Amino acid sequence: MSHNRDHGEGPNRRKVLECMTWAGTGVLWTIAGGVPHSLGLVGEAAAQEAKGLTFLQISDSHMGFDKPANPNVKGTLEEAIGRIKAIPAKPAFMIHTGDITHLSKEQEFDDAEKIISQAKLDVHYVPGEHDIIDPENKLYKERYGRGTKGSGYYSFDANGVHFMGLVNVANLKGGGMGSLGDEQLKWIEDDLKGRSASQPIVVFAHIPLWALYPTWGWGTEDSEQALGHLKRFGSVTVLNGHIHQVMQKVEGNVTFHTARSTAFPQPAPGAAPSAGPLKVPDDKLRTMLGTASVTFKQGEQRLAIIDTPLAG
Amino acid sequence: MKFVIARAFGAMVLLVASMAAANAANIEVKIDNFSYSPQTVTVKAGDTVTWTNGDDIPHTVTSKTGAFRSKALDTDDKFSFTFTTPGAFPYFCALHPHMTGSIVVEASGGT
Ligand SMILES: [Cu+2]
């Protein structure tokens, strides 16, 4: 089920609390088996509010990865795109939260483009650390960096929602985690200046923008400063990848959410000696890969996020 | 010390010189489970350290001070660096910066 508060009331305190409880127990982002589950959501949105917006998130496609955890990452990305194509109500666009490739190779970028473009949707990218391995990040910049600032950050508006694509994988410092850097933090502040606090904000970046599991570097060391600039907004949704599994946290007006990978799963925080690719039985793999669909409805404070695995 | 011996046995100079070169050790550091092991290694100036990535995920070996910098090492890729200057050389993985290690280089030979 989705987070769907359609009782015709404003968000009251009790409901917000209920939602937080759901988030804590995992009901909020129920793992839907396949596309049909998201149909309900798209249908409802269309019936209820023309100004609603549904977009998709894919992440961590790791083109070029060929290890036992998934020797066929092209195949699983194709499956994910196939499912996206099959959604009857066409989503507005797609975001890709990084690690498009495994080793930033030309062929890997080409493979990703060939498959992802079949969805026939605009795709807004941010890089993962695997996409900027080549000298001077030439390949990512050439393909996706046009019109972006610094290491590739940018913003845009869609249906009244303000989207900010951030980069927290560049110029990382030894001993640290993900990092936005001073220049980008300043840009975030400027980009938000003068915006109405009632405008919904969606922030997307590769590494989680919350201290999800610092022991494995799953966090962004200066994310608090970015969130400080977002504090006054009534609806903030933060979408990340990097950890190859669904995690969600709701803190005040901010919903943090990470999407599955289309390539390989990673262990739950601390559940393995390291964050390396998780080898699972073949028949289980597709239950741990997938995409997310995010729906914004006019008047709703919180966006509905539905994670859909490739199978199961 | 080696050079003292060399002087004492003039005929052996060449041999000893080549032994001194062979004496420069090659030290292995493995990268497994997102960590360098051993994490801290003490070597002598002239020694070469070789890192091998055993993970299914690429890593780098990047000096905090810019003294050395590997490319991204895919599975089983290696990176070697010969340390000639004594001192501490902390390094990290530029992709996963929580991964850190250090090479401590001591003056070679002498005294
Ligand atoms: Cu690494």
XYZ file of C-alpha atoms and ligand atoms in Angstrom:
424
model
C 0.000 0.000 0.000
C 1.040 3.549 -0.467
C 1.204 6.370 1.906
C -2.150 7.694 0.892
C -3.838 10.181 3.114
C -7.052 10.889 1.239
C -9.532 11.529 3.992
C -10.102 15.065 2.849
C -8.444 16.554 5.893
C -5.315 18.555 6.263
C -2.382 16.717 7.701
C -3.118 16.597 11.387
C -0.673 15.671 14.029
C -2.119 12.301 14.742
C -1.946 11.198 11.153
C 1.601 12.383 10.815
C 2.449 10.283 13.820
C 0.646 7.305 12.352
C 2.617 7.663 9.183
C 5.843 7.800 11.085
C 4.893 4.605 12.830
C 4.201 2.951 9.535
C 7.511 4.122 8.237
C 9.171 2.533 11.230
C 7.500 -0.795 10.703
C 7.921 -0.889 6.979
C 4.285 -0.758 5.944
C 4.582 2.645 4.360
C 6.602 1.437 1.411
C 5.177 -2.017 1.034
C 7.111 -4.035 -1.452
C 4.744 -4.457 -4.328
C 4.974 -7.563 -6.446
C 5.397 -6.310 -9.949
C 3.780 -3.531 -11.894
C 0.084 -4.122 -11.120
C 0.559 -2.847 -7.627
C 1.705 0.533 -8.825
C -1.236 0.720 -11.236
C -3.615 1.435 -8.402
C -1.517 4.316 -7.353
C -1.160 5.807 -10.797
C -4.877 5.346 -11.432
C -5.857 7.028 -8.199
C -3.531 9.885 -8.860
C -4.974 10.451 -12.309
C -8.546 10.366 -11.066
C -7.960 12.592 -8.118
C -5.644 15.317 -9.206
C -4.578 16.442 -12.623
C -1.651 18.291 -11.172
C -0.304 15.155 -9.608
C 3.013 13.852 -10.770
C 4.432 10.371 -10.992
C 8.062 9.799 -11.792
C 10.330 6.782 -11.534
C 13.622 6.191 -9.844
C 16.181 3.707 -11.051
C 19.587 3.305 -9.511
C 22.854 1.443 -9.487
C 22.678 -0.300 -12.849
C 26.456 -1.019 -12.716
C 26.887 -1.771 -16.407
C 30.057 -3.843 -16.745
C 29.740 -5.703 -13.438
C 30.134 -9.422 -14.183
C 30.767 -11.081 -10.830
C 28.802 -14.000 -9.313
C 26.308 -11.690 -7.555
C 24.866 -11.033 -11.033
C 26.758 -11.933 -14.191
C 24.012 -10.402 -16.351
C 23.429 -6.827 -15.242
C 22.356 -5.835 -18.747
C 19.613 -8.423 -18.588
C 18.217 -7.228 -15.268
C 18.346 -3.585 -16.368
C 16.439 -4.583 -19.505
C 13.842 -6.298 -17.330
C 13.471 -3.196 -15.190
C 13.049 -0.983 -18.252
C 10.615 -3.494 -19.721
C 8.444 -3.172 -16.633
C 8.615 0.602 -16.785
C 7.513 0.504 -20.434
C 4.547 -1.632 -19.433
C 3.105 0.926 -17.016
C -0.093 2.111 -18.742
C -0.062 5.644 -17.345
C 3.185 7.044 -18.620
C 5.327 8.484 -15.811
C 6.486 12.072 -16.279
C 10.180 11.197 -16.301
C 12.810 9.093 -14.660
C 15.662 9.888 -12.306
C 18.778 7.740 -12.117
C 20.572 8.025 -8.786
C 23.998 6.962 -9.983
C 26.368 4.086 -10.541
C 25.128 3.854 -14.091
C 28.372 2.031 -14.848
C 30.740 -0.111 -12.847
C 34.053 1.285 -14.087
C 33.173 4.464 -16.028
C 34.031 2.823 -19.344
C 32.719 4.145 -22.636
C 31.142 0.799 -23.500
C 29.395 0.690 -20.130
C 27.895 4.154 -20.617
C 26.841 3.108 -24.131
C 25.157 -0.054 -22.862
C 23.279 1.876 -20.187
C 22.101 4.466 -22.681
C 20.980 1.829 -25.170
C 18.832 0.061 -22.588
C 17.523 2.981 -20.531
C 16.519 4.998 -23.602
C 14.058 2.256 -24.493
C 11.807 3.569 -21.738
C 11.339 6.666 -23.908
C 11.338 8.924 -20.869
C 13.467 11.894 -19.995
C 16.086 10.766 -17.514
C 17.697 13.071 -14.960
C 20.992 11.635 -13.782
C 23.351 12.189 -10.892
C 26.687 10.347 -10.780
C 27.699 7.591 -8.403
C 31.324 7.061 -7.444
C 31.572 4.372 -10.134
C 30.679 6.887 -12.852
C 33.563 9.249 -12.257
C 36.478 6.830 -12.131
C 37.977 7.881 -15.475
C 40.473 10.740 -15.518
C 38.710 14.077 -14.991
C 35.275 12.418 -15.123
C 35.229 13.134 -18.818
C 32.721 10.506 -19.881
C 30.001 11.306 -17.355
C 30.358 15.035 -17.949
C 30.162 14.636 -21.715
C 27.005 12.617 -21.543
C 25.097 13.966 -18.583
C 26.924 17.038 -17.359
C 25.665 19.570 -19.877
C 24.097 22.561 -18.189
C 25.082 21.352 -14.718
C 27.220 23.105 -12.137
C 30.458 21.984 -10.540
C 30.728 18.212 -10.467
C 27.272 17.844 -12.058
C 24.569 19.249 -9.781
C 21.485 21.069 -11.034
C 17.835 21.737 -10.327
C 14.585 21.880 -12.265
C 10.874 22.234 -11.680
C 8.094 19.865 -12.687
C 4.402 20.268 -11.885
C 5.192 22.708 -9.144
C 7.697 20.399 -7.475
C 11.300 21.568 -7.214
C 13.902 18.884 -7.992
C 17.555 19.116 -6.985
C 20.075 16.630 -8.356
C 23.125 16.667 -6.089
C 26.590 15.138 -6.320
C 28.066 13.669 -3.144
C 30.645 11.334 -4.678
C 33.294 13.787 -5.912
C 36.508 14.900 -4.188
C 35.998 12.583 -1.231
C 38.409 12.942 1.657
C 40.240 10.070 3.338
C 38.441 8.797 6.411
C 35.215 10.516 5.432
C 31.957 9.546 3.751
C 30.000 11.093 0.912
C 30.499 14.828 0.597
C 28.736 17.735 -1.072
C 31.471 20.300 -0.567
C 31.284 24.001 0.210
C 30.679 25.151 -3.330
C 27.650 22.912 -3.752
C 26.300 23.765 -0.293
C 26.415 27.423 -1.220
C 24.603 26.665 -4.464
C 21.913 24.731 -2.568
C 21.359 27.713 -0.310
C 21.088 30.075 -3.283
C 18.903 27.711 -5.273
C 16.365 27.548 -2.444
C 16.416 31.246 -1.678
C 13.101 32.959 -2.284
C 11.162 29.748 -2.800
C 7.883 29.346 -1.015
C 8.095 26.996 1.956
C 4.989 25.280 0.616
C 6.704 24.149 -2.561
C 7.443 20.430 -2.374
C 11.158 19.684 -2.745
C 12.663 16.478 -4.062
C 16.390 16.049 -3.538
C 18.205 13.186 -5.207
C 21.826 12.097 -4.928
C 23.760 8.839 -5.030
C 24.954 8.260 -1.461
C 22.306 8.544 1.271
C 22.024 12.052 2.660
C 21.565 10.726 6.184
C 23.935 8.825 8.441
C 22.527 5.446 7.501
C 25.566 3.359 8.443
C 28.762 5.370 8.790
C 30.831 2.245 9.532
C 30.414 1.378 5.863
C 30.591 4.975 4.754
C 26.828 5.044 4.119
C 26.181 8.675 4.737
C 27.179 12.166 3.655
C 29.410 14.041 6.045
C 28.027 17.516 5.305
C 24.399 16.555 4.629
C 23.252 18.303 7.826
C 24.176 21.640 6.303
C 22.160 20.900 3.179
C 19.202 19.782 5.275
C 19.490 22.982 7.270
C 18.628 24.924 4.127
C 15.637 22.623 3.590
C 14.281 22.862 7.109
C 11.687 25.536 6.403
C 10.020 23.541 3.620
C 6.860 21.625 4.407
C 7.543 18.671 2.149
C 11.021 17.365 1.443
C 11.719 14.006 -0.154
C 15.282 12.746 -0.345
C 15.915 9.921 -2.826
C 19.188 8.023 -2.865
C 20.794 4.832 -4.144
C 24.249 3.397 -3.382
C 23.217 0.824 -0.793
C 21.278 -1.458 -3.184
C 18.335 -1.977 -0.853
C 15.230 -0.152 0.338
C 15.593 1.916 3.477
C 13.344 4.685 4.673
C 13.376 7.191 7.448
C 10.935 10.000 8.177
C 12.214 12.909 10.190
C 9.886 15.857 10.596
C 8.946 17.032 7.109
C 11.733 15.091 5.474
C 11.309 11.615 4.041
C 14.542 9.806 3.241
C 14.349 6.850 0.925
C 16.851 4.614 -0.857
C 15.996 2.564 -3.940
C 17.010 -0.899 -4.994
C 19.691 -1.517 -7.583
C 18.909 -3.144 -10.911
C 22.257 -4.966 -10.757
C 22.990 -6.732 -7.464
C 21.897 -6.580 -3.830
C 24.092 -5.521 -0.937
C 23.858 -6.752 2.648
C 21.815 -5.004 5.310
C 23.956 -2.660 7.420
C 26.354 -4.702 9.516
C 24.926 -8.023 8.326
C 28.134 -9.007 6.521
C 31.859 -8.349 6.911
C 31.569 -5.612 4.282
C 29.181 -3.867 1.921
C 30.326 -5.918 -1.077
C 27.908 -7.470 -3.595
C 25.624 -10.029 -1.998
C 25.411 -13.373 -3.762
C 21.931 -14.806 -3.281
C 20.323 -17.894 -4.833
C 19.427 -17.320 -8.500
C 15.697 -17.559 -7.847
C 15.942 -14.883 -5.172
C 17.979 -12.313 -7.077
C 15.068 -10.587 -8.798
C 13.207 -10.129 -5.537
C 16.106 -7.970 -4.379
C 16.461 -5.835 -7.510
C 13.987 -3.250 -8.707
C 12.885 0.313 -9.199
C 10.773 2.878 -7.360
C 7.823 4.962 -8.384
C 7.166 8.268 -6.668
C 3.845 10.068 -6.793
C 3.100 13.564 -5.706
C -0.509 14.628 -5.215
C -1.540 18.214 -4.865
C -2.309 18.928 -1.239
C -0.431 15.940 0.077
C 2.489 16.715 2.234
C 4.290 13.478 1.697
C 5.054 11.824 -1.597
C 3.984 8.221 -2.057
C 6.905 5.959 -2.825
C 6.366 2.449 -4.077
C 9.270 0.083 -4.473
C 8.729 -2.584 -7.052
C 11.065 -5.553 -7.279
C 11.728 -7.286 -10.591
C 10.029 -10.390 -9.215
C 8.218 -11.677 -6.178
C 77.098 -2.057 6.784
C 76.791 -3.842 3.471
C 79.137 -1.300 2.005
C 81.685 -1.963 4.729
C 81.644 -5.595 3.774
C 81.886 -4.655 0.149
C 84.981 -2.623 0.808
C 86.558 -5.416 2.791
C 85.926 -7.886 0.000
C 86.585 -5.759 -3.081
C 85.961 -8.648 -5.402
C 82.467 -9.020 -4.118
C 81.341 -5.457 -4.770
C 79.184 -6.335 -7.740
C 77.558 -9.266 -6.037
C 76.816 -7.296 -2.879
C 75.357 -4.434 -4.885
C 72.945 -6.795 -6.531
C 72.120 -8.316 -3.150
C 71.345 -4.851 -1.823
C 68.865 -4.360 -4.671
C 67.348 -7.760 -4.012
C 67.205 -6.749 -0.400
C 64.652 -4.040 -1.180
C 61.588 -5.947 -0.164
C 58.284 -6.197 -1.934
C 55.507 -5.977 0.598
C 51.992 -7.145 -0.169
C 48.829 -5.416 1.000
C 45.548 -7.166 0.273
C 42.283 -5.329 -0.205
C 39.468 -7.519 1.046
C 36.041 -6.719 2.429
C 36.558 -3.000 1.978
C 39.722 -2.889 4.064
C 43.462 -2.836 3.567
C 45.337 -5.574 5.309
C 47.595 -5.119 7.010
C 46.220 -1.675 7.577
C 49.544 -0.234 8.700
C 52.785 -1.477 7.213
C 56.292 -0.440 8.178
C 58.838 -0.649 5.368
C 62.376 0.506 4.621
C 63.118 3.220 2.112
C 63.539 1.525 -1.247
C 60.897 -1.096 -0.543
C 57.991 -1.563 -2.886
C 54.440 -2.076 -1.688
C 51.990 -3.902 -3.930
C 48.261 -3.719 -3.308
C 45.941 -6.356 -4.769
C 42.189 -5.892 -4.841
C 40.400 -9.081 -3.816
C 36.925 -7.503 -3.743
C 34.198 -7.674 -6.378
C 34.069 -3.878 -6.222
C 36.772 -1.517 -7.475
C 38.920 0.378 -4.991
C 41.768 2.818 -5.220
C 44.943 3.431 -3.273
C 45.146 7.203 -2.917
C 47.714 9.038 -0.826
C 46.265 11.675 1.468
C 49.179 13.939 0.575
C 49.250 13.235 -3.144
C 52.434 11.131 -2.950
C 50.865 8.291 -4.949
C 47.553 7.512 -6.567
C 46.380 4.315 -8.219
C 43.761 4.048 -10.892
C 40.577 2.267 -9.896
C 41.611 -1.331 -9.264
C 39.104 -3.865 -10.485
C 39.043 -7.363 -9.022
C 42.582 -8.840 -8.905
C 44.168 -5.658 -10.250
C 47.426 -4.613 -8.614
C 49.129 -1.327 -7.852
C 52.770 -0.959 -6.816
C 54.661 1.966 -5.410
C 58.291 2.172 -4.325
C 58.809 4.285 -1.232
C 62.106 6.168 -1.246
C 61.460 8.871 1.356
C 61.155 8.077 5.066
C 57.949 9.197 6.734
C 54.309 8.264 7.247
C 52.147 7.888 4.160
C 48.467 7.675 5.038
C 46.193 6.667 2.179
C 42.541 5.872 1.465
C 40.161 4.626 -1.186
C 38.888 7.538 -3.262
C 35.684 5.582 -3.960
C 35.066 4.441 -0.386
C 36.949 6.977 1.720
C 36.129 5.260 5.002
C 38.753 2.734 3.872
C 42.100 3.951 5.165
C 45.613 2.597 5.585
C 49.130 3.789 6.230
C 52.646 3.004 5.072
C 55.411 3.984 7.469
C 58.767 4.261 5.748
C 61.949 4.003 7.797
C 65.372 5.008 6.577
C 67.073 2.067 4.923
C 70.466 0.566 5.631
C 72.708 3.015 7.514
C 73.989 2.662 11.017
Cu 36.889 1.348 -2.209
